[in-house]
Short mmCIF file of C-alpha atoms and ligand atoms in Angstrom, two decimals:
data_model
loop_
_atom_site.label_atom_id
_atom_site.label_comp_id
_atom_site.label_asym_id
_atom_site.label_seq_id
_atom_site.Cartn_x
_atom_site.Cartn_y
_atom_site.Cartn_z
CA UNK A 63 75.47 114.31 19.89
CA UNK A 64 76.89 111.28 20.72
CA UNK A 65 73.73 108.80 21.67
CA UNK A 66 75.35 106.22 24.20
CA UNK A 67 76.29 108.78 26.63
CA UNK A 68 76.07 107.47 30.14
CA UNK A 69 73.86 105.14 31.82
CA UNK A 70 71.11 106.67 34.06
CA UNK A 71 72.78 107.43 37.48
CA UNK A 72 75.73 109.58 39.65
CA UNK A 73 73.72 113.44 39.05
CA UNK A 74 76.31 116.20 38.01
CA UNK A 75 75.96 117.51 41.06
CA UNK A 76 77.21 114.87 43.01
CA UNK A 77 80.17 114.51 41.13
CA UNK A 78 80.91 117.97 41.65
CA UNK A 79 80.74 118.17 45.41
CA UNK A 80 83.98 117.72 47.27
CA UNK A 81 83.55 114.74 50.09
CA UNK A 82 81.22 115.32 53.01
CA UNK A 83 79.88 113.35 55.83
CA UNK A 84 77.69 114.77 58.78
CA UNK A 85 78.48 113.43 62.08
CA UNK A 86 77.71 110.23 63.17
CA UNK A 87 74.68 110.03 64.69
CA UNK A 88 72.31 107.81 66.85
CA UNK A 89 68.95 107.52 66.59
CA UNK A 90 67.31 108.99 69.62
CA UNK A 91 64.49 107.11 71.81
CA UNK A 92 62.03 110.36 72.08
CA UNK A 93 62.19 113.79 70.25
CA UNK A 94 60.02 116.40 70.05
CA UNK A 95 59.39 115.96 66.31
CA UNK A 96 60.19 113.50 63.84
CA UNK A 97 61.06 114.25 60.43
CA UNK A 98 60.92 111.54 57.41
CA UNK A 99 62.93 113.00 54.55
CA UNK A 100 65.90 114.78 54.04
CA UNK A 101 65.44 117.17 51.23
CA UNK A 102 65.12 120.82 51.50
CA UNK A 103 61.48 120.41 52.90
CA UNK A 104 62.67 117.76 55.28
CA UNK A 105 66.11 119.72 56.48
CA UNK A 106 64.44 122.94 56.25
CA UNK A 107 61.48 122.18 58.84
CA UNK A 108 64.48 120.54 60.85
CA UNK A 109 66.58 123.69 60.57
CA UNK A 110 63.74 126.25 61.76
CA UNK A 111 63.01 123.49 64.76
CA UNK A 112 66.43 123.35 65.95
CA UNK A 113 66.49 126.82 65.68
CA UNK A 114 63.40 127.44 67.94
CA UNK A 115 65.36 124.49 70.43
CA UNK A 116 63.10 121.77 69.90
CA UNK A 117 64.41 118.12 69.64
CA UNK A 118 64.39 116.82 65.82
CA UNK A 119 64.97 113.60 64.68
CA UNK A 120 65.64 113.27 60.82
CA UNK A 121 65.06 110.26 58.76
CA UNK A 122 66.22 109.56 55.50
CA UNK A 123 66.13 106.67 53.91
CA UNK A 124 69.06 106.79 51.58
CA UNK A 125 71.48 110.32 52.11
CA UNK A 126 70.77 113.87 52.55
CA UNK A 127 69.81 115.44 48.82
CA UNK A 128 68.85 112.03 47.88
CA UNK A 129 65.74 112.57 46.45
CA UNK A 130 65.00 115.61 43.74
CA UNK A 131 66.65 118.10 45.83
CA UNK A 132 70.09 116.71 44.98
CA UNK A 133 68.66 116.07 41.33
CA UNK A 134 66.76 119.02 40.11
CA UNK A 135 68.06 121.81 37.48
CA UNK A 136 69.11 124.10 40.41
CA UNK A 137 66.73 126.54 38.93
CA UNK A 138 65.36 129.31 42.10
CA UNK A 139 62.27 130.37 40.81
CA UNK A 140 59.55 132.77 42.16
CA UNK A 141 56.33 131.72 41.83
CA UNK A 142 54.58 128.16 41.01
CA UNK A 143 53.97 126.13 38.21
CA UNK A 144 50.52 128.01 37.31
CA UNK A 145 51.36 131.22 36.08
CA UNK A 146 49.82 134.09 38.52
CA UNK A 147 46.54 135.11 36.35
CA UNK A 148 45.52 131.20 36.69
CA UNK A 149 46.00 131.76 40.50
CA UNK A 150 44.45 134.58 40.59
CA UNK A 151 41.49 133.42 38.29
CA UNK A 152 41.09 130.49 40.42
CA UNK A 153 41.62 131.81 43.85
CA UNK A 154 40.69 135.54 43.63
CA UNK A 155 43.05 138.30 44.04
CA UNK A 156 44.00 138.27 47.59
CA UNK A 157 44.66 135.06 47.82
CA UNK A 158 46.99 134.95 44.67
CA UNK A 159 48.77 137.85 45.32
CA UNK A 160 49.98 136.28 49.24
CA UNK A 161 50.69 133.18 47.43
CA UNK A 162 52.89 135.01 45.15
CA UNK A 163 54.69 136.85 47.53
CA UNK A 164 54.87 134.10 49.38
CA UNK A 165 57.17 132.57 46.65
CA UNK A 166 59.41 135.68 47.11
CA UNK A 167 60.02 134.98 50.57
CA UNK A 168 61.07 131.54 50.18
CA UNK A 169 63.80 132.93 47.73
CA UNK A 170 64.78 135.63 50.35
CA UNK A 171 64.84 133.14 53.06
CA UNK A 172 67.17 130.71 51.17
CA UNK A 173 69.80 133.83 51.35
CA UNK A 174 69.33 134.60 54.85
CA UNK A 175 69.77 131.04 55.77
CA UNK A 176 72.70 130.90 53.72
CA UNK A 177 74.37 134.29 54.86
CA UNK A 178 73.53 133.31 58.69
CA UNK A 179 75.15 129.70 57.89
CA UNK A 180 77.86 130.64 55.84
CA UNK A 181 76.96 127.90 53.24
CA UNK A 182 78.41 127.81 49.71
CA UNK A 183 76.09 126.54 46.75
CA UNK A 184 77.27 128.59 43.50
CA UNK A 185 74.46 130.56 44.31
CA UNK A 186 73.59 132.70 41.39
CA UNK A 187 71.67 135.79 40.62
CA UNK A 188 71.18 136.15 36.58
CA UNK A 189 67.29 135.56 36.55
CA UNK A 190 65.27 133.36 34.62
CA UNK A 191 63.52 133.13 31.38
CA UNK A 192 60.11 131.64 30.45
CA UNK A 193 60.51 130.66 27.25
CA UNK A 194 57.37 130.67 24.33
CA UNK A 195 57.41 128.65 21.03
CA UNK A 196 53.67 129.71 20.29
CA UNK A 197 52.17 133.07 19.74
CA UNK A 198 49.35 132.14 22.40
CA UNK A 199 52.19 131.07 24.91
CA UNK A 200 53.98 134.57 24.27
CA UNK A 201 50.53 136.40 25.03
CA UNK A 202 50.41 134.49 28.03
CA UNK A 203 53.74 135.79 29.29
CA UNK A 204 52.99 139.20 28.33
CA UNK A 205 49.14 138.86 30.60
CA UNK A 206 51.46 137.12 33.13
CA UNK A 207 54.28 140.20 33.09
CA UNK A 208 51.37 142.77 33.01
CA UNK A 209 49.33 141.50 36.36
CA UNK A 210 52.45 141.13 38.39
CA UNK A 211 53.73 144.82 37.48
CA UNK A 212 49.73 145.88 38.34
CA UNK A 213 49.10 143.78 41.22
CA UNK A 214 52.45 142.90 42.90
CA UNK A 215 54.89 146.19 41.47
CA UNK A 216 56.88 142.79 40.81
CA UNK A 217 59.00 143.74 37.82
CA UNK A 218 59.50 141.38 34.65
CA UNK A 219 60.81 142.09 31.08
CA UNK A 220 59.05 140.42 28.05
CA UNK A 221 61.89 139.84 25.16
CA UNK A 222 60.60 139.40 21.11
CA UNK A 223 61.83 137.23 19.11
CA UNK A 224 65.70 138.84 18.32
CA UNK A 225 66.49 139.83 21.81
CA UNK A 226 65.41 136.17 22.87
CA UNK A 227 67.56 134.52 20.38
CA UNK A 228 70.55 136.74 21.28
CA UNK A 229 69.51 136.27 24.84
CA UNK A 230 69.40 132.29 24.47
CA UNK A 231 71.98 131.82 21.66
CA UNK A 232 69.05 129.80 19.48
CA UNK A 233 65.74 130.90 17.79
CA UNK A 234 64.20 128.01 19.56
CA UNK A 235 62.36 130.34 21.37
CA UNK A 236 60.07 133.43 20.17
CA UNK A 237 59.24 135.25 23.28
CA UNK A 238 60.42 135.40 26.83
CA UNK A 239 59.38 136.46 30.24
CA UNK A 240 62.22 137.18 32.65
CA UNK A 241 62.40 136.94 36.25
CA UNK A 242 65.33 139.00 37.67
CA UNK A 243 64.62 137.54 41.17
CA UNK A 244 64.97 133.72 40.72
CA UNK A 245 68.63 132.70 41.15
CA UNK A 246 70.16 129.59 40.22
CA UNK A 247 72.17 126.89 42.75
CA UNK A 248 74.08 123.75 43.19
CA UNK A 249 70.81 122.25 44.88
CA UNK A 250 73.24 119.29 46.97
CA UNK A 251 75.34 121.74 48.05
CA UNK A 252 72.14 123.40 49.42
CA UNK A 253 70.84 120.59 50.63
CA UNK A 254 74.09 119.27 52.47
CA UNK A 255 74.71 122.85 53.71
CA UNK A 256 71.40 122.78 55.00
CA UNK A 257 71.69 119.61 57.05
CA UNK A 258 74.96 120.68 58.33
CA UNK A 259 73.61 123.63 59.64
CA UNK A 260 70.52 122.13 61.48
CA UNK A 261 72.96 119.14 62.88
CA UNK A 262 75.18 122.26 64.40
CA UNK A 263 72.00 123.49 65.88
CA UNK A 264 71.07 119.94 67.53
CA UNK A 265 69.24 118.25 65.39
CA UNK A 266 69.97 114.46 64.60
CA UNK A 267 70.08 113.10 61.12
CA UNK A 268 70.07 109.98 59.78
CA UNK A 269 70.91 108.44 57.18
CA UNK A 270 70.23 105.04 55.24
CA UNK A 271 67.09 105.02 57.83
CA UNK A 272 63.91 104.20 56.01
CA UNK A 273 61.16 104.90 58.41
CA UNK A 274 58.33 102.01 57.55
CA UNK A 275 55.34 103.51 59.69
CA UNK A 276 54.41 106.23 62.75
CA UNK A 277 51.76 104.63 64.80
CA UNK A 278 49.74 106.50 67.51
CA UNK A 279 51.61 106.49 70.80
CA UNK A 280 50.91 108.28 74.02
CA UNK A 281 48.67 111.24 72.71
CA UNK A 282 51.88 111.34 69.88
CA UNK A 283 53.55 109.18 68.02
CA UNK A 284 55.46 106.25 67.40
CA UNK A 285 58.40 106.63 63.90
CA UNK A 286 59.21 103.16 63.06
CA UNK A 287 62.63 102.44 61.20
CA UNK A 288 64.79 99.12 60.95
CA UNK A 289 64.73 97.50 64.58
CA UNK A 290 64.15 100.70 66.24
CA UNK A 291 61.38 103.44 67.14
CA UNK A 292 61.86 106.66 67.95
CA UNK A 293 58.71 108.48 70.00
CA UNK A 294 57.52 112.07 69.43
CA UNK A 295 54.81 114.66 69.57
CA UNK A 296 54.70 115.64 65.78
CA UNK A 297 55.87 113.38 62.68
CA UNK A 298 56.31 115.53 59.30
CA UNK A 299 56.48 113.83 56.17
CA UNK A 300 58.89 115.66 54.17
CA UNK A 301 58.86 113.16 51.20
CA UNK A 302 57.17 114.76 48.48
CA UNK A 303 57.17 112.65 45.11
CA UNK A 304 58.59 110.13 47.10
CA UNK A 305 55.28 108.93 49.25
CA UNK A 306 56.12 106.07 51.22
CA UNK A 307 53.47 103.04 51.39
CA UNK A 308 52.72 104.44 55.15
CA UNK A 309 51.05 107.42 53.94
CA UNK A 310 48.14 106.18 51.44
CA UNK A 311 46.32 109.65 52.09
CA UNK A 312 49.25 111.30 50.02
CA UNK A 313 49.88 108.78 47.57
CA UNK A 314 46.57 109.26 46.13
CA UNK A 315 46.96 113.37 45.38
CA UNK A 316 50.71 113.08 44.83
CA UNK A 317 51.25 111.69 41.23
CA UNK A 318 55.08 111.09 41.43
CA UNK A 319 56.58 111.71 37.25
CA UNK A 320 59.90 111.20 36.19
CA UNK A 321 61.86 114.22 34.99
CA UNK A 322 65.48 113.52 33.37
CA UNK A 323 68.42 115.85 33.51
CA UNK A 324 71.42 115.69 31.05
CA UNK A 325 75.09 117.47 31.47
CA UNK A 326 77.64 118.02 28.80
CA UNK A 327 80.96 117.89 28.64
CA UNK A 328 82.19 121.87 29.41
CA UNK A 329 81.46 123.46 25.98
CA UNK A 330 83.49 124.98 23.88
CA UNK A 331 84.51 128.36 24.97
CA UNK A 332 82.81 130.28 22.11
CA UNK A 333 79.72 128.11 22.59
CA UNK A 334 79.60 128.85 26.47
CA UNK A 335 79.72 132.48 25.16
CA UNK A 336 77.00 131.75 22.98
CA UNK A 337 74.69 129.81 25.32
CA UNK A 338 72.54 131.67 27.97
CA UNK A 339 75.63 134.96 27.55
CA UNK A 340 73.12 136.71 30.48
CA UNK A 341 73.64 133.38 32.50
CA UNK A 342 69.98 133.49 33.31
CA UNK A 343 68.05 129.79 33.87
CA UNK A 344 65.64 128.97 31.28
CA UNK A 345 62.53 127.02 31.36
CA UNK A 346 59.40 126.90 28.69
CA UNK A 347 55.76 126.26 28.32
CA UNK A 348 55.80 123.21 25.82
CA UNK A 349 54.88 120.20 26.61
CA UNK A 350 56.97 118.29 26.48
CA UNK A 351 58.55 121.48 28.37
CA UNK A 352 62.63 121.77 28.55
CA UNK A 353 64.52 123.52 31.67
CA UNK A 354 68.09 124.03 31.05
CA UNK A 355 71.41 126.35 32.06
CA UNK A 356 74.86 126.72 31.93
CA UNK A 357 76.79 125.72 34.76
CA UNK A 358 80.18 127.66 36.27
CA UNK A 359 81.90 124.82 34.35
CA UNK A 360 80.62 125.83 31.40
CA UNK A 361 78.67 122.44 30.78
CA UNK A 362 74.64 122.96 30.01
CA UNK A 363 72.20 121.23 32.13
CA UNK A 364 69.22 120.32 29.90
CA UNK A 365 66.46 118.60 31.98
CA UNK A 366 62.67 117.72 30.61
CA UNK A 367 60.18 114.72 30.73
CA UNK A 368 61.24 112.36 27.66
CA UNK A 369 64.10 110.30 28.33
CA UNK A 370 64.77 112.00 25.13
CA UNK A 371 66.78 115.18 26.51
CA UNK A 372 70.16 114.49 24.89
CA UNK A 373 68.04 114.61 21.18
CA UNK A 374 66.09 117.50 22.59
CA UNK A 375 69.11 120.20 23.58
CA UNK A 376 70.14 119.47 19.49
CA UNK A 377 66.59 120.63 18.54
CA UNK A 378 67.36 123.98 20.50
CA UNK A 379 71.04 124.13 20.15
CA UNK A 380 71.72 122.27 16.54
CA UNK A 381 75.75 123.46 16.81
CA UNK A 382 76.17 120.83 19.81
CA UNK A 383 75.44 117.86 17.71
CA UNK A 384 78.24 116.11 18.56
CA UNK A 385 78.58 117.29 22.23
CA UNK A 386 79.25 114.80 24.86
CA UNK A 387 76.83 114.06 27.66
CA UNK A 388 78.58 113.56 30.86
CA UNK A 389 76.23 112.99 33.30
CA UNK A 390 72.68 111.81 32.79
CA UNK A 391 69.96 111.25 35.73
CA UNK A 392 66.74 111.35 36.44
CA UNK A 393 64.33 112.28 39.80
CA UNK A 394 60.75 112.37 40.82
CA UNK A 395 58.52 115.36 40.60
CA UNK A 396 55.23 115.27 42.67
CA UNK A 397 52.30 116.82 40.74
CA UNK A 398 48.87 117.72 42.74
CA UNK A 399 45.61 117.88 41.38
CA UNK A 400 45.84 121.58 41.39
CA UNK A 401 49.55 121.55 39.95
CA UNK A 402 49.97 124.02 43.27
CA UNK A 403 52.17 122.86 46.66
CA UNK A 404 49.86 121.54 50.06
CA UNK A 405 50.80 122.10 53.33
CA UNK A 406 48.41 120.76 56.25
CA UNK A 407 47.72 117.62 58.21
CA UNK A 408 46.60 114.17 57.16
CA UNK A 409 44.08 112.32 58.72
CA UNK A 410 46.39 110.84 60.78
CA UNK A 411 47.63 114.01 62.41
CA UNK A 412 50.79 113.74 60.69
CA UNK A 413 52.40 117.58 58.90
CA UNK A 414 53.00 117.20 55.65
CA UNK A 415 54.08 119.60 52.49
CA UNK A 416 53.74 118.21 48.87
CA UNK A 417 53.23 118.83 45.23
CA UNK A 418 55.25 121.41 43.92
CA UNK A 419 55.08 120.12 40.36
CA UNK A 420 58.63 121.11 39.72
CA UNK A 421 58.69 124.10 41.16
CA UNK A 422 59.76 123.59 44.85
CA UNK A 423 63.74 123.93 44.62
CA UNK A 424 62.95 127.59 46.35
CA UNK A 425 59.73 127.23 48.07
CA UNK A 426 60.54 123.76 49.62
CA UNK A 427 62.82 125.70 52.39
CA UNK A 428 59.49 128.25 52.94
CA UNK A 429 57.33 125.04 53.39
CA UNK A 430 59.51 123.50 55.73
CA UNK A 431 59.82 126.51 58.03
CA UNK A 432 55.66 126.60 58.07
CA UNK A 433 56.06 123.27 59.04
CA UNK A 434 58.26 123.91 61.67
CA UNK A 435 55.78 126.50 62.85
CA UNK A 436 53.12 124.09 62.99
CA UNK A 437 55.24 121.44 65.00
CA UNK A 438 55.86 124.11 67.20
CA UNK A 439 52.32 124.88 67.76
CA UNK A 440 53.27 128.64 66.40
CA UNK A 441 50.58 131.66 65.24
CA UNK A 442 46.86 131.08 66.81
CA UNK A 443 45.81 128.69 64.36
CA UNK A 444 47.34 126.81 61.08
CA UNK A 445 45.38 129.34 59.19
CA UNK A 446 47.49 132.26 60.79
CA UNK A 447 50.59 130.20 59.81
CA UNK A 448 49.36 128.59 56.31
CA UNK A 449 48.46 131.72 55.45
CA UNK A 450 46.80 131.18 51.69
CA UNK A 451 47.96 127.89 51.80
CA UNK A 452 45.17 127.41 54.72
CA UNK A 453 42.25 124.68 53.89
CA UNK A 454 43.30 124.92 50.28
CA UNK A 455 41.43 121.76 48.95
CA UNK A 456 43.90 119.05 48.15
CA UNK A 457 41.87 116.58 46.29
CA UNK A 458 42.80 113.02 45.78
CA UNK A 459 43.69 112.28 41.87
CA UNK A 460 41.13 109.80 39.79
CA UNK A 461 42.81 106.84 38.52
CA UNK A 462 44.48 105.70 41.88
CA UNK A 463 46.47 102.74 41.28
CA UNK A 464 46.50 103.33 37.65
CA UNK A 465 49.35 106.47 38.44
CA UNK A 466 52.38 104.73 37.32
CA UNK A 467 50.99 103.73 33.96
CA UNK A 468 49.46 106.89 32.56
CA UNK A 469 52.51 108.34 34.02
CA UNK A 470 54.64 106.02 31.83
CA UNK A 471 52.28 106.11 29.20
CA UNK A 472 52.40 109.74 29.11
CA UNK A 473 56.06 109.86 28.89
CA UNK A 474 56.63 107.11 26.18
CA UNK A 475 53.76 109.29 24.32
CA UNK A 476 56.07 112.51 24.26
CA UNK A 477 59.59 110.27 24.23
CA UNK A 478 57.96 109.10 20.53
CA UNK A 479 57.24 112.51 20.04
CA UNK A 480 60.34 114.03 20.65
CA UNK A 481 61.92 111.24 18.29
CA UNK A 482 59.62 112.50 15.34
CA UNK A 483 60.96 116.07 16.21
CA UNK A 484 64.08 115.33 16.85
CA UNK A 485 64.10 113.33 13.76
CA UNK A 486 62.65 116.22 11.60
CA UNK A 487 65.01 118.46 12.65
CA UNK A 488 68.49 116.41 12.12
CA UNK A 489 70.41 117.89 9.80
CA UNK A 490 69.47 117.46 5.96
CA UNK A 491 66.11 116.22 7.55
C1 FAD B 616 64.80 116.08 37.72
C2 FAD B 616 64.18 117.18 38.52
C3 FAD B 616 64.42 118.51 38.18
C4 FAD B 616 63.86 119.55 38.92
N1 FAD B 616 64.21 120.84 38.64
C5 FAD B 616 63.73 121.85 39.40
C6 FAD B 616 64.17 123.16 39.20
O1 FAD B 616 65.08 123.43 38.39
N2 FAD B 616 63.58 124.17 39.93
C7 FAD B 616 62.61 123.90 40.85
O2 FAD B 616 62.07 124.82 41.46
N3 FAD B 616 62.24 122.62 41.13
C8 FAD B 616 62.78 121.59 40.46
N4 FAD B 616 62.45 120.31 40.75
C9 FAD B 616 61.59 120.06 41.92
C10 FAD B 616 62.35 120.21 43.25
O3 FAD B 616 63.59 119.57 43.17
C11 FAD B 616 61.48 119.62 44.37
O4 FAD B 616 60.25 120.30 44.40
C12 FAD B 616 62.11 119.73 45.76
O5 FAD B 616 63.44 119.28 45.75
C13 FAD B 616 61.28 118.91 46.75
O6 FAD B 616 62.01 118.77 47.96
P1 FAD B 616 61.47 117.80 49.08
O7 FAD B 616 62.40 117.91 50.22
O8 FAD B 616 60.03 118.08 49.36
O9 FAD B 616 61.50 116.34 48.45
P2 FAD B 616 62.79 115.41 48.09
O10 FAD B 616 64.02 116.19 47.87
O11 FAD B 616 62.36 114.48 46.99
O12 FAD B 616 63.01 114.59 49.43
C14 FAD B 616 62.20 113.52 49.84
C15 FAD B 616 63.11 112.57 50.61
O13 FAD B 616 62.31 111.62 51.32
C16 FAD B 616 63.08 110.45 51.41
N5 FAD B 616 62.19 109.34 51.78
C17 FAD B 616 61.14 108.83 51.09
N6 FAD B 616 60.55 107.83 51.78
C18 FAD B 616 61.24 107.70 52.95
C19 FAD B 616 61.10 106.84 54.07
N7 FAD B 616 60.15 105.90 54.15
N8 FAD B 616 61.96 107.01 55.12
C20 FAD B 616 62.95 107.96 55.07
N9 FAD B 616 63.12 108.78 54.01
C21 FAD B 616 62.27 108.67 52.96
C22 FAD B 616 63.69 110.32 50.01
O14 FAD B 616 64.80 109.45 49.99
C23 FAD B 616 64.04 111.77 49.70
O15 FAD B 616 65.39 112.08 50.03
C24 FAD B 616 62.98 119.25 40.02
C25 FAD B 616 62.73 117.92 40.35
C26 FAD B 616 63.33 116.90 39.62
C27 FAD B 616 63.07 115.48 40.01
#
């Protein structure tokens, strides 16, 4: 592997999207709802608006798919980062089971969108695989495989240990769990096909427009960015792991940790072949845990929580040593208390939908369309619209203000620890 590689910065995914601009675009003096963020959470609650012909404003302080959705693995996955016998040991049946299907929805919602839109994003459908090193994480996949066939008919396949090697291309991995229903993406594509689609249906994004506090105004509100305000009924914060200083209600149950992503060069024609053959996604239960999959170009996207990912994809895939790392970036994930997504109000009045712990590339677009039916004053109450996301608690985290260093200190802890592995496993080592 060769260890310079790039610096942190330009994502794969930007590099491979052809040129696109949305049209130019003025912020307006009223709307009916204000949206602060432009990532699928943000664009989707802006789509479903515009859709329903409301007036939507959206604010984004750098460019559309600027945060994590323009950064993430493009992995589509059902579910959330708890696997379903936590949910439904911690909520009870009922609720787990909505929440799951739930999940499902958001996937089938991202393909009606994109049918009804006509937008291109290398969507995939190969499934995914949860991956187990340990014997205890491989019972846990079977448990997890078992309840969904018994309480959702939600079908899964558990692989051993030769299928998964011949299903990965490495015996990294013991045991598997696959998902045939998550797909996999080009997540800025998504996101830029999304915003395209909700500015054809009216609404007004903007770009490079960092909104720096919504004030009361009226019986609404007030969205202050650069010189200007913009008034509305309903504000939605649509900025996940990236909580502005406004909102100090989030920032204390949103703990915002950085996730890098790595892309080779395009492999090696028998390696491609080797790699992922099935073309599924691939994500595991370590910690710390790796995500990776092969791209159309044949290059493998390796993303986990080190720093360390270009040593990491040689623990798993020892023939790349050697392989050249094109593109190397990083993003923000937003973990909750719960590790589960909120959806809701803050104190403020303000709509908000956070903490998908790294698992919101598929429900993010769900989210945003509750949110949309919120704005929109939808369904009798927010409990007929939140469904089993209704008064779910959303506790603040302990440690406020101390966030960014355990979060650092956590990831220099497994960055050394990777080293060591990496180190034991070098060749000759
Ligand atoms: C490296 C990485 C890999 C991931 N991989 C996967 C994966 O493979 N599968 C999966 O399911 N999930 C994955 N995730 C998580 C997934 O990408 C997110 O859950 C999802 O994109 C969240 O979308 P969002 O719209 O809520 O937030 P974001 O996409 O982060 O959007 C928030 C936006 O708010 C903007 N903003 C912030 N403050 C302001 C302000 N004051 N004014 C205006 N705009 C503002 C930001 O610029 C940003 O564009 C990954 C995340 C990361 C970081």
């Amino acid at each position: 592997m060769s260890r310079g590689g790039p610096p942190d910065g330009r994502t794969y995914w930007k590099a491979s999207a052809t040129a696109w601009s949305l049209p130019p675009a003025e912020a307006p003096r009223r709307a009916d709802v204000a949206v602060v963020g432009a990532g699928f959470t943000g664009l989707s609650a802006a789509y479903h608006l515009a859709l329903a012909g409301a007036s939507v404003a959206v604010f984004e302080a750098g460019e559309v798919g600027e945060g994590a959705s323009g950064r993430n693995g493009g992995q589509v996955l059902p579910g959330y980062d708890r696997d379903y016998p936590e949910l439904v040991e911690r909520l009870g049946l009922a609720r787990a089971q909505a929440m799951w299907r739930l999940s499902l929805s958001a996937i089938e919602r991202m393909e009606a969108i994109m049918a009804r839109e006509g937008i291109e994003c290398g969507w995939e459908a190969y499934g995914h695989l949860e991956a187990a090193t340990t014997a205890a994480q491989r019972d846990a996949l079977a448990r997890a495989g078992d309840a969904l066939a018994r309480d959702l008919q939600h079908p899964t396949r558990l692989l051993g240990p030769a299928e998964m090697e011949a299903a990965v291309g490495s015996p990294f991995y013991i045991a598997g769990l696959e998902f045939p229903a998550a797909r996999a993406f080009h997540p800025l594509l998504y996101a830029r096909g999304l915003a395209a689609a909700a500015a054809r249906r009216g609404a007004v994004i903007l770009q490079g427009r960092r909104v720096t506090a919504v004030h009361r105004r009226d019986g609404g509100y007030a969205v202050a960015w650069g010189e200007g305000r913009t008034s509305c009924r309903e504000v939605i914060v649509a900025t996940n792991a990236y909580v502005p200083p406004f909102a100090p209600w989030l920032r204390r149950r949103i703990l915002p940790v950085t996730s890098t992503v790595v892309a080779t060069a395009p492999l090696a024609p028998g390696y491609a072949a080797r790699i992922l053959p099935g073309r599924q996604t691939l994500s595991d239960l370590k910690t710390p845990m790796y995500y990776f999959r092969v791209t159309a170009d044949a290059r493998l996207v390796f993303g986990g929580g080190t720093g360390e990912e270009g040593r990491s994809l040689v623990r798993v895939f020892p023939y790349l040593e050697g392989t050249r790392i094109d593109y190397r970036w990083h993003g923000r994930v937003a973990v909750s208390a719960d590790w589960l997504p909120h959806i809701g109000r803050t104190p403020e009045g303000w709509l908000y939908a956070a903490g998908y712990t790294g698992h919101g590339a598929a429900f993010s677009t769900e989210a945003g369309a509750m949110l949309a039916a919120l704005a929109l004053g939808e369904g009798t109450d927010d409990t007929a619209t939140l469904g089993p996301f209704a008064a779910l608690p959303f506790p603040p985290m302990a440690l406020l203000g101390q966030h960014g260093r355990v979060a650092r200190m956590v990831r220099a802890y497994l960055r050394l620890r990777e080293r060591l592995a990496a180190y034991a496993h070098r060749p000759g080592g």
